Amino acid sequence: MISATSPRFERSATKLLREYGEFSPPVDVESLARSLGMSVSFEELDNDVSGLMLIEDGVVKVAINEAHHRHRQRFTLAHEIGHMLLHAEGDRVFVDRRFFRNAWASSGELREEIEANAFAAALLMPEALVREHLDAERGITDIDVFRLATQFAVSEQAMTLRLVKLNVIEPD
Ligand SMILES: [Zn+2]
Protein backbone atom coordinates (compact mmCIF):
# COMPACT_ATOMS: atom_id res chain seq x y z
CA MET A 1 0.00 0.00 0.00
CA ILE A 2 1.34 3.38 -1.00
CA SER A 3 1.17 5.93 1.77
CA ALA A 4 -0.88 9.03 1.11
CA THR A 5 0.01 10.88 4.24
CA SER A 6 2.43 13.30 2.61
CA PRO A 7 2.37 16.70 4.32
CA ARG A 8 3.03 18.12 0.84
CA PHE A 9 -0.63 17.68 -0.15
CA GLU A 10 -1.85 19.05 3.12
CA ARG A 11 0.25 22.16 2.72
CA SER A 12 -0.52 22.79 -0.94
CA ALA A 13 -4.28 22.30 -0.43
CA THR A 14 -4.36 24.60 2.60
CA LYS A 15 -2.30 27.23 0.79
CA LEU A 16 -4.66 27.13 -2.17
CA LEU A 17 -7.72 27.56 0.03
CA ARG A 18 -6.21 30.44 1.94
CA GLU A 19 -5.21 32.18 -1.29
CA TYR A 20 -8.75 31.97 -2.54
CA GLY A 21 -10.28 32.97 0.77
CA GLU A 22 -12.16 29.68 0.96
CA PHE A 23 -11.09 28.65 4.41
CA SER A 24 -14.42 27.58 5.86
CA PRO A 25 -16.62 24.54 5.31
CA PRO A 26 -18.08 23.57 2.97
CA VAL A 27 -15.28 24.49 0.61
CA ASP A 28 -16.75 25.89 -2.61
CA VAL A 29 -14.77 23.57 -4.81
CA GLU A 30 -16.59 24.56 -7.98
CA SER A 31 -15.78 28.24 -7.76
CA LEU A 32 -12.26 27.33 -6.72
CA ALA A 33 -11.89 25.19 -9.85
CA ARG A 34 -13.19 28.03 -11.99
CA SER A 35 -10.79 30.48 -10.33
CA LEU A 36 -8.02 28.12 -11.37
CA GLY A 37 -9.18 28.42 -14.97
CA MET A 38 -10.91 25.06 -15.26
CA SER A 39 -14.11 24.87 -17.21
CA VAL A 40 -16.45 22.57 -15.32
CA SER A 41 -19.55 20.89 -16.70
CA PHE A 42 -21.90 18.19 -15.51
CA GLU A 43 -22.46 15.53 -18.14
CA GLU A 44 -24.08 12.21 -18.78
CA LEU A 45 -21.23 9.74 -18.34
CA ASP A 46 -20.99 5.98 -17.84
CA ASN A 47 -22.03 5.17 -14.31
CA ASP A 48 -18.59 3.93 -13.32
CA VAL A 49 -16.93 7.13 -14.57
CA SER A 50 -16.77 9.82 -11.90
CA GLY A 51 -15.17 12.43 -14.08
CA LEU A 52 -13.01 13.24 -17.07
CA MET A 53 -10.42 15.94 -17.51
CA LEU A 54 -8.96 17.07 -20.79
CA ILE A 55 -5.95 19.35 -20.83
CA GLU A 56 -5.06 20.70 -24.24
CA ASP A 57 -2.92 23.73 -25.04
CA GLY A 58 -3.32 24.97 -21.49
CA VAL A 59 -7.12 24.75 -21.63
CA VAL A 60 -8.55 22.57 -18.88
CA LYS A 61 -11.99 21.03 -19.29
CA VAL A 62 -13.56 18.88 -16.63
CA ALA A 63 -16.74 16.84 -17.01
CA ILE A 64 -18.35 15.49 -13.85
CA ASN A 65 -20.92 12.71 -13.88
CA GLU A 66 -24.25 14.52 -13.54
CA ALA A 67 -25.98 11.47 -12.09
CA HIS A 68 -23.75 11.11 -9.06
CA HIS A 69 -24.42 12.42 -5.58
CA ARG A 70 -23.29 15.99 -4.96
CA HIS A 71 -20.83 14.83 -2.34
CA ARG A 72 -19.19 12.49 -4.79
CA GLN A 73 -19.17 15.17 -7.49
CA ARG A 74 -17.37 17.52 -5.14
CA PHE A 75 -14.77 14.89 -4.33
CA THR A 76 -14.28 14.11 -8.02
CA LEU A 77 -13.75 17.78 -8.84
CA ALA A 78 -11.28 18.18 -5.96
CA HIS A 79 -9.51 15.05 -7.26
CA GLU A 80 -9.23 16.60 -10.75
CA ILE A 81 -7.82 19.79 -9.25
CA GLY A 82 -5.22 17.55 -7.63
CA HIS A 83 -4.34 15.97 -10.98
CA MET A 84 -4.11 19.37 -12.63
CA LEU A 85 -1.78 20.77 -10.00
CA LEU A 86 0.28 17.64 -9.37
CA HIS A 87 0.36 15.65 -12.57
CA ALA A 88 -0.43 17.74 -15.61
CA GLU A 89 2.57 18.73 -17.62
CA GLY A 90 1.46 19.35 -21.17
CA ASP A 91 -1.58 17.88 -22.85
CA ARG A 92 -3.26 15.02 -21.07
CA VAL A 93 -6.51 13.18 -20.55
CA PHE A 94 -7.60 11.80 -17.19
CA VAL A 95 -10.46 9.33 -16.90
CA ASP A 96 -11.51 8.69 -13.34
CA ARG A 97 -13.47 5.60 -12.52
CA ARG A 98 -14.97 4.52 -9.30
CA PHE A 99 -12.49 1.73 -8.88
CA PHE A 100 -9.20 2.87 -10.25
CA ARG A 101 -7.30 -0.03 -8.82
CA ASN A 102 -7.97 -2.37 -11.66
CA ALA A 103 -5.71 -4.83 -13.39
CA TRP A 104 -4.76 -2.26 -16.02
CA ALA A 105 -3.47 0.37 -13.69
CA SER A 106 0.27 0.61 -13.82
CA SER A 107 1.97 1.51 -10.56
CA GLY A 108 2.56 5.04 -11.88
CA GLU A 109 -1.14 5.56 -12.53
CA LEU A 110 -1.97 4.08 -9.16
CA ARG A 111 0.38 6.48 -7.43
CA GLU A 112 -1.24 9.41 -9.21
CA GLU A 113 -4.72 8.29 -8.21
CA ILE A 114 -3.70 7.92 -4.59
CA GLU A 115 -2.06 11.33 -4.65
CA ALA A 116 -5.09 12.99 -6.26
CA ASN A 117 -7.34 11.41 -3.62
CA ALA A 118 -5.06 12.57 -0.82
CA PHE A 119 -5.07 16.07 -2.26
CA ALA A 120 -8.87 16.03 -2.64
CA ALA A 121 -9.34 14.96 0.99
CA ALA A 122 -6.98 17.69 2.17
CA LEU A 123 -8.77 20.27 0.02
CA LEU A 124 -12.31 19.40 1.11
CA MET A 125 -11.42 18.54 4.71
CA PRO A 126 -8.40 20.63 5.74
CA GLU A 127 -6.98 19.35 9.00
CA ALA A 128 -7.20 22.72 10.77
CA LEU A 129 -10.88 23.12 9.87
CA VAL A 130 -11.80 19.56 10.78
CA ARG A 131 -10.12 19.92 14.16
CA GLU A 132 -11.85 23.27 14.70
CA HIS A 133 -15.21 21.57 14.22
CA LEU A 134 -14.48 18.62 16.47
CA ASP A 135 -15.56 18.52 20.04
CA ALA A 136 -12.42 16.92 21.37
CA GLU A 137 -13.66 16.80 24.95
CA ARG A 138 -15.69 13.71 24.33
CA GLY A 139 -15.25 10.75 22.01
CA ILE A 140 -16.31 10.92 18.38
CA THR A 141 -19.60 9.14 17.73
CA ASP A 142 -21.20 8.12 14.45
CA ILE A 143 -23.48 11.13 14.83
CA ASP A 144 -20.45 13.42 14.98
CA VAL A 145 -19.09 11.87 11.79
CA PHE A 146 -22.47 12.43 10.14
CA ARG A 147 -22.59 16.04 11.38
CA LEU A 148 -19.06 16.73 10.14
CA ALA A 149 -19.75 15.10 6.77
CA THR A 150 -22.80 17.34 6.39
CA GLN A 151 -20.90 20.47 7.38
CA PHE A 152 -18.10 19.73 4.94
CA ALA A 153 -20.47 18.39 2.25
CA VAL A 154 -18.58 15.14 1.81
CA SER A 155 -19.70 11.54 2.12
CA GLU A 156 -19.60 9.92 5.53
CA GLN A 157 -17.14 7.43 4.08
CA ALA A 158 -14.79 10.22 2.99
CA MET A 159 -15.06 11.91 6.38
CA THR A 160 -14.45 8.61 8.20
CA LEU A 161 -11.30 7.96 6.16
CA ARG A 162 -10.13 11.48 6.83
CA LEU A 163 -10.68 11.17 10.59
CA VAL A 164 -8.76 7.89 10.61
CA LYS A 165 -5.91 9.51 8.74
CA LEU A 166 -5.85 12.43 11.18
CA ASN A 167 -5.74 9.89 14.05
CA VAL A 168 -9.02 11.21 15.44
CA ILE A 169 -10.74 7.83 15.23
CA GLU A 170 -9.50 4.27 14.99
CA PRO A 171 -9.89 2.33 11.77
CA ASP A 172 -12.65 -0.30 11.92
ZN1 LIG B 1 -7.68 10.37 -10.99
Coordinates of C-alpha atoms and ligand atoms in Angstrom, one line a residue, residues 51 79-80 83 87 94-97 100 109 112-114 116-117, ligand 1:
G51 CA -15.2 12.4 -14.1
H79 CA -9.5 15.0 -7.3
E80 CA -9.2 16.6 -10.7
H83 CA -4.3 16.0 -11.0
H87 CA 0.4 15.6 -12.6
F94 CA -7.6 11.8 -17.2
V95 CA -10.5 9.3 -16.9
D96 CA -11.5 8.7 -13.3
R97 CA -13.5 5.6 -12.5
F100 CA -9.2 2.9 -10.2
E109 CA -1.1 5.6 -12.5
E112 CA -1.2 9.4 -9.2
E113 CA -4.7 8.3 -8.2
I114 CA -3.7 7.9 -4.6
A116 CA -5.1 13.0 -6.3
N117 CA -7.3 11.4 -3.6
Ligands
ZN1 ZN -7.7 10.4 -11.0

